[in-house]
Backbone as numpy.savetxt, mean C-alpha at the origin, in Angstrom:
# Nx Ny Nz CAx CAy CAz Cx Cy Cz
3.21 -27.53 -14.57 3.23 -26.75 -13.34 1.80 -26.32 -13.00
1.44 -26.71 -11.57 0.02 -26.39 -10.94 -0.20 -24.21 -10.85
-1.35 -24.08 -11.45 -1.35 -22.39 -11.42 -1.02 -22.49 -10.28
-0.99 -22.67 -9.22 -0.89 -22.59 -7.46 0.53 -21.87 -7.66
1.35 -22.78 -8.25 3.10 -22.90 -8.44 3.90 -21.63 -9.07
2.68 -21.09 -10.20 2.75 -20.11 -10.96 3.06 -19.02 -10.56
1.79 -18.83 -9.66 1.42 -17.61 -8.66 2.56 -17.72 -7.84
2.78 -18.36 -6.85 3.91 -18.60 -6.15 5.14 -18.17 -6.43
5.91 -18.78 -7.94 7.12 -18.47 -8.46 7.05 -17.21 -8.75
5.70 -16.39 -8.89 6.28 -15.26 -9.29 6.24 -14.08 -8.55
5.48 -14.48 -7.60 4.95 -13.69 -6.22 6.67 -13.92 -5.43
7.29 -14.77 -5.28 8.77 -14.97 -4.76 9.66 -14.08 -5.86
9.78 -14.03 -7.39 10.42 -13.18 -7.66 10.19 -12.14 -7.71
9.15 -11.17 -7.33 8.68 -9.72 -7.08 8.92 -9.25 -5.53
8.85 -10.54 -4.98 8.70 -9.87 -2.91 10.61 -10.46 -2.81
11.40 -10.91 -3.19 12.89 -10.68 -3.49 13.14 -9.58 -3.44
12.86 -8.85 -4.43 13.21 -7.79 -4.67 13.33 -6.63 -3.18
12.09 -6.77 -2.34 11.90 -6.23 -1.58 12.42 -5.71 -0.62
13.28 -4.54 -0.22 14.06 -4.72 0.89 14.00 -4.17 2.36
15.02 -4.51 3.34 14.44 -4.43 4.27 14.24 -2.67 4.68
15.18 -2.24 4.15 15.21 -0.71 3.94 13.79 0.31 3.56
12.95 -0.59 2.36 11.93 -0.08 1.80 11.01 -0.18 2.91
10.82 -1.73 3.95 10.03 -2.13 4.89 9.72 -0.89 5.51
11.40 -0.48 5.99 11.47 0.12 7.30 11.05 1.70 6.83
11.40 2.14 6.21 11.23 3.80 5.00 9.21 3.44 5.35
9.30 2.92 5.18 7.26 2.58 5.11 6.82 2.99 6.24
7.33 2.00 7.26 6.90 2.40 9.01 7.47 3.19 9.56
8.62 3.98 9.02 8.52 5.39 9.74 7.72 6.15 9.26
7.47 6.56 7.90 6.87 7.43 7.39 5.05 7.33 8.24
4.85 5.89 8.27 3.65 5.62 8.76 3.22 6.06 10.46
4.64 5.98 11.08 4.16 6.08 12.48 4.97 7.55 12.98
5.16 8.40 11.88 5.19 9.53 11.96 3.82 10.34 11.74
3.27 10.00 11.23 1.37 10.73 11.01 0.71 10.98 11.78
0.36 11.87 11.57 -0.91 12.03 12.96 -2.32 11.51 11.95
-2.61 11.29 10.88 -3.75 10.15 10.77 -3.21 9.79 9.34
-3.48 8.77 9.19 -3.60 8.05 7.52 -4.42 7.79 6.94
-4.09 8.12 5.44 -5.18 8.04 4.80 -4.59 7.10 3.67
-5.81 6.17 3.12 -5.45 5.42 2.09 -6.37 5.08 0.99
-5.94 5.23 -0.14 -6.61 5.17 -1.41 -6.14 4.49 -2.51
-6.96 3.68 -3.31 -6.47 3.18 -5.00 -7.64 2.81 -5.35
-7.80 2.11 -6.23 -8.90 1.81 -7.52 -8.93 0.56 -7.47
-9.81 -0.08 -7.99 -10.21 -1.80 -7.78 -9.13 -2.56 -7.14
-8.63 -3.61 -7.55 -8.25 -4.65 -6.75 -7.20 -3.82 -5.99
-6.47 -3.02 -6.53 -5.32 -2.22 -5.92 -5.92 -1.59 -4.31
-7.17 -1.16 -4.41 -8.18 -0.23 -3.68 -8.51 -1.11 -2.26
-8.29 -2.50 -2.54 -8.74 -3.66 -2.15 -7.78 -3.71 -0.92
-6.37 -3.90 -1.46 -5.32 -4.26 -0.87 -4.69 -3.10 -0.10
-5.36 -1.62 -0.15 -5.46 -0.66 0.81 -6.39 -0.32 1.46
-7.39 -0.94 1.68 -8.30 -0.83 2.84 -8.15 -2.50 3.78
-7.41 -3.45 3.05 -7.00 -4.63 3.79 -6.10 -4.11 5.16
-5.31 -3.12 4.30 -4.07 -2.77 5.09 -4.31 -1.57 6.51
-5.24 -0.85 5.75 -6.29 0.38 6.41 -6.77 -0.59 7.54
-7.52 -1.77 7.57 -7.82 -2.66 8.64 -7.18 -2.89 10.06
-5.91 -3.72 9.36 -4.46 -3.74 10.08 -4.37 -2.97 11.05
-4.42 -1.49 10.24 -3.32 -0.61 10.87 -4.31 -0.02 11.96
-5.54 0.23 11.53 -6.27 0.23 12.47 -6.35 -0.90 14.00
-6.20 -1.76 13.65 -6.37 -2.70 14.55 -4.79 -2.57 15.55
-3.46 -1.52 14.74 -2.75 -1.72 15.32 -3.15 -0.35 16.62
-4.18 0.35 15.97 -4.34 1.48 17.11 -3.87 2.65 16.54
-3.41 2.94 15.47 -3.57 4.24 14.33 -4.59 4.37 13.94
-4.55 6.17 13.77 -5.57 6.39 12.99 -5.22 6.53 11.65
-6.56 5.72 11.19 -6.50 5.70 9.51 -8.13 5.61 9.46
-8.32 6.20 8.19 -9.55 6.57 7.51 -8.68 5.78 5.52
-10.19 5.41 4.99 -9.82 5.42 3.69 -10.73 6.95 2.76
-9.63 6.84 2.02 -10.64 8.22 1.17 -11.79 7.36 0.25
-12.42 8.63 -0.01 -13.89 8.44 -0.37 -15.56 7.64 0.37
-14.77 7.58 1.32 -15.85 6.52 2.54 -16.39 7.99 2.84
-17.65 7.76 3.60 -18.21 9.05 4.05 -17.94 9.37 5.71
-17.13 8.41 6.23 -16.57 9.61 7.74 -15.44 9.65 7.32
-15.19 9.73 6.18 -13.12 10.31 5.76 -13.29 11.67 6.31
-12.27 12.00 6.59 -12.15 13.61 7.33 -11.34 14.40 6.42
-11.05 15.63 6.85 -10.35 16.35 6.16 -8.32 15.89 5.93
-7.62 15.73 5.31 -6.01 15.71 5.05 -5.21 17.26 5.05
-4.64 17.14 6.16 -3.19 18.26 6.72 -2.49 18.02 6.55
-1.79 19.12 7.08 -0.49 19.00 7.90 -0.64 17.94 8.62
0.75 17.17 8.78 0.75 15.74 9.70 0.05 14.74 8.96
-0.42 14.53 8.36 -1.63 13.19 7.81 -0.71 12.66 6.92
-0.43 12.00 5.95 0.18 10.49 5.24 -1.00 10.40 4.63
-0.97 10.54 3.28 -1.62 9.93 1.92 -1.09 8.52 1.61
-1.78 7.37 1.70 -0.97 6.59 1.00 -1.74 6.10 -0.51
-0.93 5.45 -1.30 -1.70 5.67 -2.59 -1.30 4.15 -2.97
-1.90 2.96 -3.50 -1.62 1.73 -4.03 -2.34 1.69 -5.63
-0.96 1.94 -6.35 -1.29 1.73 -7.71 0.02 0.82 -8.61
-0.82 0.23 -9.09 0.02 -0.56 -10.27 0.88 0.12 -11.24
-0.08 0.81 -11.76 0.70 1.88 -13.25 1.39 3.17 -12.53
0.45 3.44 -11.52 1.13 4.81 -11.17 1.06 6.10 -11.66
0.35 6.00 -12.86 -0.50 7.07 -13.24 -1.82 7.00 -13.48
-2.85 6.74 -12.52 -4.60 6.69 -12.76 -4.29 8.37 -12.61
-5.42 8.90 -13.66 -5.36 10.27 -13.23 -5.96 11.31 -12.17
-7.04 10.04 -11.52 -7.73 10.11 -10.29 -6.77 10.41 -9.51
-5.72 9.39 -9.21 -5.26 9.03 -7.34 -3.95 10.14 -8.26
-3.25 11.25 -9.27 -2.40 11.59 -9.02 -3.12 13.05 -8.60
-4.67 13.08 -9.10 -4.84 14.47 -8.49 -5.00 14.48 -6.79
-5.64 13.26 -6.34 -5.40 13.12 -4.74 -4.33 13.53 -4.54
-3.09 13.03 -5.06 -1.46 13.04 -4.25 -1.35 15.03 -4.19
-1.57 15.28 -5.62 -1.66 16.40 -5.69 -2.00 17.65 -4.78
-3.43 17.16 -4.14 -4.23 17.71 -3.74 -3.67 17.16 -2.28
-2.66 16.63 -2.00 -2.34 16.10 -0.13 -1.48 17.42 0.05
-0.61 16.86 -1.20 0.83 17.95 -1.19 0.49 18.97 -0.72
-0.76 19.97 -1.58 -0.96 20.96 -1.42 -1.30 21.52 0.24
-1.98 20.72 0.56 -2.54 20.91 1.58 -1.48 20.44 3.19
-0.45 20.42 2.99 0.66 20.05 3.80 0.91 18.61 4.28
0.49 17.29 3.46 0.14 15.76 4.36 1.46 15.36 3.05
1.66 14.86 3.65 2.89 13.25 3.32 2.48 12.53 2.58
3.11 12.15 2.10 2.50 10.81 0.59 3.36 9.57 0.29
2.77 8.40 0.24 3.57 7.33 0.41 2.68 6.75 -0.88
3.64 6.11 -1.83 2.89 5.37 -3.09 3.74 3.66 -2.75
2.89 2.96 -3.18 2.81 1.65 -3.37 3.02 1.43 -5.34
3.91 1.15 -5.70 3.44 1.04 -7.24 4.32 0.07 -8.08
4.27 -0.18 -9.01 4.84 -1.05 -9.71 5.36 -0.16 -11.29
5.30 0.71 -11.19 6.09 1.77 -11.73 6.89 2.80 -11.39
8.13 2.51 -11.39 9.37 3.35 -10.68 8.93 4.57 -11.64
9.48 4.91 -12.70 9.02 6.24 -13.64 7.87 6.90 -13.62
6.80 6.42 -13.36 5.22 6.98 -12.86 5.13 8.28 -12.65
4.30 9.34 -12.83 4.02 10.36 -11.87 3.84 10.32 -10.54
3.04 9.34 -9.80 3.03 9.23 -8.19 4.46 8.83 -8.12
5.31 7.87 -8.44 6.28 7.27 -7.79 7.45 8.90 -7.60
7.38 9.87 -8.98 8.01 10.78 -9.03 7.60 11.82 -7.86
6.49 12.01 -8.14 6.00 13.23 -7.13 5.66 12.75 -5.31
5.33 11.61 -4.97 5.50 11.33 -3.66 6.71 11.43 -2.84
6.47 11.50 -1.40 7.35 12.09 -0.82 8.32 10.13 -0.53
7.21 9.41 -0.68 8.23 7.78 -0.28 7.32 7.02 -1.23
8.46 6.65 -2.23 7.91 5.39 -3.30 8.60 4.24 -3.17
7.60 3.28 -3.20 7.74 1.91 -3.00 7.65 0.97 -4.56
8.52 0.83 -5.25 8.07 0.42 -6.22 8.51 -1.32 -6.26
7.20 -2.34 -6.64 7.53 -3.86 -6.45 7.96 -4.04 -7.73
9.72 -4.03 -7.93 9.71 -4.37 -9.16 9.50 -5.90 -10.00
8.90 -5.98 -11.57 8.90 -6.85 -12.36 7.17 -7.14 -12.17
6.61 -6.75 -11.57 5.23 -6.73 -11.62 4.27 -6.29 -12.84
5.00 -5.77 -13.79 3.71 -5.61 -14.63 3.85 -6.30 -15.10
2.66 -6.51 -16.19 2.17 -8.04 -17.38 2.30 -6.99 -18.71
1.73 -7.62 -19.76 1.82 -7.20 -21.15 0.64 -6.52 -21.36
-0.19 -6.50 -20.04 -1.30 -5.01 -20.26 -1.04 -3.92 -19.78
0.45 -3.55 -19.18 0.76 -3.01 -18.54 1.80 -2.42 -19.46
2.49 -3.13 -19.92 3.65 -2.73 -20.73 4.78 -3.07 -20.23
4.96 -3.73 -19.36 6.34 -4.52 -18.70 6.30 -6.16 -18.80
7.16 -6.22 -17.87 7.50 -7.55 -17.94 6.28 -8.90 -17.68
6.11 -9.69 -18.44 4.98 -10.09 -18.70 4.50 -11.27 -17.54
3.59 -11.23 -17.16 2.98 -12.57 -16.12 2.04 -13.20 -16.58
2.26 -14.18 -15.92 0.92 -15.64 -16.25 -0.55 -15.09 -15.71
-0.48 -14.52 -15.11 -1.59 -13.48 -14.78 -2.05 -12.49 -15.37
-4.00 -12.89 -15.05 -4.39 -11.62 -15.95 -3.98 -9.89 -15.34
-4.11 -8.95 -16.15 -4.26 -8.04 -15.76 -3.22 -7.50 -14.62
-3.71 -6.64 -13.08 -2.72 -6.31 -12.21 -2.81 -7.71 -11.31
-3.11 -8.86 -11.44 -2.97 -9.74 -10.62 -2.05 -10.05 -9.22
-0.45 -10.22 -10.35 0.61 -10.32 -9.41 0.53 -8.85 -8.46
0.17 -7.70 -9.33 1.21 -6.18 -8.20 -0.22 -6.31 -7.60
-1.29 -6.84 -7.11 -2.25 -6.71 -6.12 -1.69 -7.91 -5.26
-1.51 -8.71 -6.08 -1.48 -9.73 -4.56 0.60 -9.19 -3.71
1.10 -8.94 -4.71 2.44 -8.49 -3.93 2.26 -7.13 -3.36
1.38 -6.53 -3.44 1.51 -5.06 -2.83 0.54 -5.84 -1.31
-0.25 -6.93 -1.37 -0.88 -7.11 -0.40 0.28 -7.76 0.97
0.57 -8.63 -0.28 1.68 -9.16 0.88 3.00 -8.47 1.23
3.48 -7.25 1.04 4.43 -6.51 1.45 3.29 -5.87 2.32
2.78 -5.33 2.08 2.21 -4.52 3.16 1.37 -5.51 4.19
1.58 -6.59 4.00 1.12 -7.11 5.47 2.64 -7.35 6.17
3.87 -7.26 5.18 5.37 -7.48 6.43 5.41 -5.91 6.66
4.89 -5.05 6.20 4.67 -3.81 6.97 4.08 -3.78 8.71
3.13 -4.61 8.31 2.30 -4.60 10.01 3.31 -5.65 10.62
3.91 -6.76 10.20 4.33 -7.40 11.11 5.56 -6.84 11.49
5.83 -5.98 10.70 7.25 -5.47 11.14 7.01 -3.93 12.13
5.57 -3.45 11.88 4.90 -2.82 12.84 4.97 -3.61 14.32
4.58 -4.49 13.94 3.81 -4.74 15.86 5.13 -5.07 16.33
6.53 -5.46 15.41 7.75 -6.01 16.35 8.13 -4.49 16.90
8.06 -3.16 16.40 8.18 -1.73 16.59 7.82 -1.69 17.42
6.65 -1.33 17.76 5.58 -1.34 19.02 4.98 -2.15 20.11
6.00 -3.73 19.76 5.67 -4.53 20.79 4.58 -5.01 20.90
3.29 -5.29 19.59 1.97 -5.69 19.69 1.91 -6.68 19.30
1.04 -7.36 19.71 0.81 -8.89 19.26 -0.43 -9.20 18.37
-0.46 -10.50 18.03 -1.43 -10.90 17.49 -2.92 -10.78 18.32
-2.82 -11.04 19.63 -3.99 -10.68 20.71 -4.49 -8.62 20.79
-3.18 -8.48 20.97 -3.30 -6.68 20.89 -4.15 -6.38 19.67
-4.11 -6.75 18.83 -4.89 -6.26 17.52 -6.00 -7.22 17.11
-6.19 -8.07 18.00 -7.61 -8.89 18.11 -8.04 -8.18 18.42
-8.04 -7.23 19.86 -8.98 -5.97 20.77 -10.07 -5.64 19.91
-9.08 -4.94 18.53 -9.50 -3.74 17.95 -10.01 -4.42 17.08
-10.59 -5.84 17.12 -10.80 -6.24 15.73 -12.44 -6.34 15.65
-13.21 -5.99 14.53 -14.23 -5.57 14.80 -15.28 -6.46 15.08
-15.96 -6.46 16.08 -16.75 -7.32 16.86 -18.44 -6.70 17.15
-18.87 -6.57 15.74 -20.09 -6.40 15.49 -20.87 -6.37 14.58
-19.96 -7.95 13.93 -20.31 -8.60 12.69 -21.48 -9.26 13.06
């Protein structure tokens, strides 16, 4: 079997799982905010500022944390958090620190039992995603491989299931697409 095939078979048994319920739980929570914010740690970190892009381009506001025009998180704002394990002890003091401050929290994770998955207000968990560095179920992949590339590709049927919401197209979010490369 070609690695291509690998990735594939197992990226299909993790986005299965997925349902349309979780989709939809995502984009309300999302287009209830008055701004979003999004955060994780390496490749995870990756696949939320991909999404931060998107959503921007869909004409929300979103900021990522730790960039230097991130603004302040309220009342009304949406934390979202993309983690594999679900407990970095970084992104649970963020969640922490949203709560407190009155903003919404949406986790991305591949640990249902986690502290974020527990303490957020909407958890998304991709199950069968961890490997044997993780302590779950094991993949042909190093490291968080599979739950980065499946948290990428659920959250891009997030936007597409966005723009069918809002009626935007692939041209509508060209507009916003940044043109001063």
């Amino acid at each position: 079997m070609k690695a291509t095939e690998i990735i594939l078979a197992e990226l299909q048994s993790v986005l299965t799982n997925v349902t349309d319920r979780q989709t939809e739980e995502m984009c309300n929570i999302l287009l209830s905010a008055r701004k979003i914010l999004l955060c994780g740690y390496g490749r995870s970190g990756l696949a939320a500022k991909g999404f931060a892009m998107r959503l921007a381009q869909l004409g929300l506001l979103v900021q990522v944390v730790g960039e230097t025009v991130t603004t302040a998180i309220g009342a009304g704002d949406l934390l979202i958090i993309v983690s594999s394990s679900g407990k970095t002890e970084g992104l649970c003091s963020k969640l922490t620190k949203a709560k407190t401050l009155g903003a919404k929290s949406a986790v991305l994770t591949g640990s249902g039992d986690s502290a974020l998955s527990q303490n957020a207000d909407l958890a998304i968990v991709l199950e069968g995603v961890d490997n044997k560095y993780t302590s779950g179920t094991y993949s042909n992949q190093p490291l968080g491989s599979l739950f980065e590339q499946s948290a990428m590709l659920f959250l891009d049927g997030v936007i597409l299931t966005l723009m069918a919401r809002t009626g935007k197209s692939s041209e509508d979010l060209y507009r916003l697409h940044a043109n001063m490369e």
